[in-house]
CSV table of C-alpha atoms in Angstrom, one decimal:
chain,number,residue,atom,x,y,z
A,1,MET,CA,0.0,0.0,0.0
A,2,LYS,CA,1.3,3.4,-0.9
A,3,LYS,CA,1.7,5.9,1.9
A,4,VAL,CA,1.5,9.7,1.8
A,5,ARG,CA,2.1,12.3,4.5
A,6,LEU,CA,0.2,15.6,4.5
A,7,SER,CA,1.1,18.4,6.9
A,8,ILE,CA,-1.6,21.0,7.6
A,9,ILE,CA,-0.5,24.4,9.0
A,10,GLY,CA,-2.1,27.8,9.4
A,11,SER,CA,-3.2,30.2,12.1
A,12,GLU,CA,-5.3,29.4,15.1
A,13,ASN,CA,-9.0,29.0,14.5
A,14,SER,CA,-8.7,28.6,10.8
A,15,GLY,CA,-10.3,25.2,10.9
A,16,LYS,CA,-7.3,22.9,10.3
A,17,THR,CA,-8.4,20.2,12.8
A,18,SER,CA,-12.0,20.4,11.6
A,19,ILE,CA,-10.9,19.7,8.0
A,20,VAL,CA,-8.9,16.7,9.1
A,21,GLN,CA,-11.8,15.5,11.2
A,22,ARG,CA,-14.1,15.9,8.2
A,23,TRP,CA,-11.7,13.9,6.0
A,24,CYS,CA,-11.1,11.1,8.5
A,25,SER,CA,-14.7,10.8,9.7
A,26,PRO,CA,-17.0,12.4,7.1
A,27,SER,CA,-20.3,11.3,8.7
A,28,THR,CA,-19.4,12.4,12.2
A,29,PRO,CA,-20.4,15.9,13.4
A,30,ILE,CA,-17.5,18.3,13.6
A,31,HIS,CA,-16.4,19.2,17.2
A,32,PRO,CA,-13.9,22.0,16.9
A,33,SER,CA,-10.9,21.6,19.2
A,34,ARG,CA,-7.6,23.3,19.8
A,35,THR,CA,-4.5,21.4,18.7
A,36,ILE,CA,-1.6,21.5,21.1
A,37,GLY,CA,1.7,20.8,19.4
A,38,ILE,CA,1.2,18.3,16.5
A,39,ASP,CA,-1.6,15.8,16.2
A,40,MET,CA,-1.4,12.8,13.8
A,41,ARG,CA,-4.4,11.0,12.3
A,42,SER,CA,-4.5,8.5,9.5
A,43,MET,CA,-6.9,6.9,7.1
A,44,VAL,CA,-7.0,4.6,4.1
A,45,TYR,CA,-8.3,6.3,1.0
A,46,GLU,CA,-9.2,4.5,-2.2
A,47,ILE,CA,-8.1,6.2,-5.3
A,48,ASP,CA,-8.1,4.7,-8.8
A,49,THR,CA,-8.9,1.2,-7.5
A,50,SER,CA,-5.9,1.2,-5.1
A,51,ASN,CA,-5.6,2.0,-1.4
A,52,VAL,CA,-3.4,4.8,0.0
A,53,MET,CA,-2.5,5.2,3.6
A,54,VAL,CA,-2.8,8.9,4.3
A,55,GLN,CA,-1.2,10.5,7.4
A,56,PHE,CA,-2.3,14.0,8.4
A,57,TRP,CA,0.1,15.9,10.6
A,58,ASP,CA,-2.2,18.6,12.1
A,59,CYS,CA,0.1,21.3,13.4
A,60,SER,CA,-0.9,23.9,16.0
A,61,GLY,CA,-1.2,27.5,14.8
A,62,ASP,CA,-0.1,28.7,18.2
A,63,GLU,CA,3.1,30.8,17.9
A,64,SER,CA,4.8,28.8,20.7
A,65,PHE,CA,4.9,25.7,18.5
A,66,VAL,CA,6.2,27.2,15.2
A,67,SER,CA,9.8,26.1,15.9
A,68,LEU,CA,8.6,22.4,16.1
A,69,LEU,CA,7.3,22.4,12.5
A,70,ASP,CA,10.5,22.3,10.4
A,71,PRO,CA,10.9,18.4,10.5
A,72,TYR,CA,7.2,17.9,9.7
A,73,LEU,CA,7.4,20.2,6.8
A,74,LYS,CA,10.6,18.7,5.3
A,75,ASN,CA,9.2,15.1,5.5
A,76,THR,CA,5.9,15.5,3.8
A,77,GLU,CA,4.6,15.0,0.3
A,78,LEU,CA,2.3,18.0,0.4
A,79,ILE,CA,1.8,21.0,2.8
A,80,LEU,CA,-1.7,22.4,3.3
A,81,ILE,CA,-1.9,26.0,4.4
A,82,CYS,CA,-5.3,26.8,5.9
A,83,PHE,CA,-6.9,30.2,6.5
A,84,ASP,CA,-10.3,31.5,7.5
A,85,LEU,CA,-12.2,33.3,4.7
A,86,THR,CA,-13.9,35.5,7.2
A,87,CYS,CA,-10.7,36.9,8.8
A,88,LYS,CA,-8.2,39.2,7.2
A,89,ASN,CA,-5.6,38.5,9.8
A,90,SER,CA,-5.9,34.7,9.1
A,91,TRP,CA,-5.2,35.4,5.4
A,92,LEU,CA,-2.2,37.6,6.3
A,93,ARG,CA,-0.9,34.9,8.6
A,94,ALA,CA,-1.4,32.3,5.9
A,95,GLN,CA,1.2,34.2,3.8
A,96,PHE,CA,3.6,33.8,6.7
A,97,TRP,CA,2.9,30.1,6.7
A,98,VAL,CA,3.5,29.8,3.0
A,99,GLU,CA,6.8,31.6,3.4
A,100,LYS,CA,7.7,29.2,6.2
A,101,ALA,CA,6.8,26.2,4.1
A,102,MET,CA,8.8,27.5,1.1
A,103,ASN,CA,11.9,28.3,3.3
A,104,ASN,CA,11.9,24.7,4.7
A,105,THR,CA,11.3,22.8,1.4
A,106,SER,CA,12.5,23.1,-2.1
A,107,ASP,CA,9.8,21.5,-4.2
A,108,THR,CA,7.0,20.2,-1.9
A,109,PRO,CA,3.6,21.1,-3.4
A,110,LEU,CA,1.4,23.5,-1.5
A,111,CYS,CA,-2.3,23.6,-1.2
A,112,ILE,CA,-3.7,26.8,0.2
A,113,ILE,CA,-7.2,26.2,1.7
A,114,GLY,CA,-9.7,28.9,2.3
A,115,ASN,CA,-12.0,27.5,5.0
A,116,LYS,CA,-15.4,28.5,6.3
A,117,LEU,CA,-17.1,28.7,2.9
A,118,ASP,CA,-20.4,28.2,4.7
A,119,ARG,CA,-20.1,31.8,6.1
A,120,GLU,CA,-20.3,33.5,2.7
A,121,SER,CA,-22.1,36.5,4.1
A,122,GLU,CA,-19.2,37.2,6.4
A,123,ARG,CA,-16.5,36.6,3.8
A,124,ILE,CA,-13.7,39.1,3.6
A,125,ILE,CA,-11.1,37.3,1.5
A,126,LYS,CA,-12.1,36.9,-2.2
A,127,SER,CA,-10.7,34.0,-4.3
A,128,GLU,CA,-9.2,36.5,-6.7
A,129,ILE,CA,-6.8,37.8,-4.0
A,130,VAL,CA,-5.6,34.3,-3.2
A,131,GLN,CA,-5.3,33.4,-6.9
A,132,ARG,CA,-3.1,36.6,-7.5
A,133,TYR,CA,-0.9,35.6,-4.5
A,134,ILE,CA,-0.4,32.1,-5.9
A,135,ARG,CA,0.6,33.5,-9.3
A,136,SER,CA,3.2,35.6,-7.4
A,137,ILE,CA,4.8,32.4,-6.1
A,138,SER,CA,4.7,30.7,-9.4
A,139,ASP,CA,8.0,29.0,-8.9
A,140,ARG,CA,6.2,26.6,-6.6
A,141,ASN,CA,3.6,23.9,-7.4
A,142,ALA,CA,0.7,25.5,-5.5
A,143,PHE,CA,-3.0,25.4,-5.9
A,144,TYR,CA,-6.0,26.8,-4.1
A,145,CYS,CA,-9.3,25.2,-2.8
A,146,GLU,CA,-12.1,26.6,-0.7
A,147,THR,CA,-13.9,24.4,1.8
A,148,SER,CA,-16.4,24.3,4.6
A,149,ALA,CA,-15.3,21.8,7.2
A,150,TYR,CA,-18.7,22.5,8.9
A,151,THR,CA,-20.9,21.5,6.0
A,152,GLY,CA,-18.4,19.3,4.2
A,153,GLU,CA,-18.6,21.4,1.0
A,154,ASN,CA,-15.6,20.7,-1.3
A,155,CYS,CA,-13.9,18.7,1.4
A,156,LYS,CA,-13.9,15.4,-0.6
A,157,LYS,CA,-12.8,17.1,-3.8
A,158,THR,CA,-9.9,18.9,-2.0
A,159,LEU,CA,-8.7,15.7,-0.3
A,160,LYS,CA,-8.7,13.8,-3.6
A,161,MET,CA,-6.7,16.6,-5.3
A,162,CYS,CA,-4.2,16.7,-2.4
A,163,ILE,CA,-3.7,12.9,-2.5
A,164,ARG,CA,-3.3,12.8,-6.2
A,165,GLU,CA,-0.7,15.6,-6.0
A,166,SER,CA,1.1,13.8,-3.1
A,167,LEU,CA,1.4,10.6,-5.1
A,168,ARG,CA,3.1,12.6,-7.9
A,169,HIS,CA,5.8,13.9,-5.4
A,170,PRO,CA,6.9,11.1,-3.1
A,171,VAL,CA,9.5,11.9,-0.5
A,172,ASN,CA,11.9,9.2,-1.7
A,173,HIS,CA,15.0,10.8,-0.3
A,174,ILE,CA,13.7,10.2,3.3
A,175,ILE,CA,13.0,6.5,2.6
A,176,GLU,CA,16.4,6.1,1.0
A,177,HIS,CA,18.2,7.7,3.9
A,178,PHE,CA,16.6,5.3,6.3
A,179,LYS,CA,17.2,2.2,4.1
A,180,ARG,CA,20.9,3.0,4.3
A,181,LYS,CA,20.9,3.1,8.1
A,182,LYS,CA,19.7,-0.5,8.2
A,183,GLU,CA,17.8,-2.0,11.2
A,184,ASN,CA,19.0,0.6,13.7
A,185,SER,CA,16.7,3.2,12.1
A,186,CYS,CA,13.2,4.3,12.9
A,187,ILE,CA,10.9,6.4,10.8
A,188,LEU,CA,7.4,7.4,11.4
A,189,MET,CA,5.3,6.5,8.4
């Protein structure tokens, strides 16, 4: 079975944990909670008649945990940067998270997720603003999705896109490094 690791980062209250909850347990009601440090969840996802083990590294948006993120960003097939569509500061912080991801990786794809699509009447950040920003970082493989973890809108579609992109960019250098170290090595997969 193929394995992919996705790291999800972004500011506090942007809905990162709720998105992961929606992906891992789509029929269960969302219960927003605060992540302390880094939380890991996994699921098996069927894509193109084969199963993929997907690990989600849900990273706290709390400033005190930023220094812990570097290894999680370097050892992932795709980095998701989440922000709240109804909060200008969340979008501004998302740009900080994009820079952090770009400074820690050379070619890991980025998925920027605008969350809380269900609150359209309170929306502040228009998709054109994000699209323009993505074009400005065109040297990276980056794409944009909008979701509602609360209603589930676009969540399945976004997950499928992320897994497909992850399968195109396996982190082979990590696996090779640990194969060389023989049986004394340990890697979280």
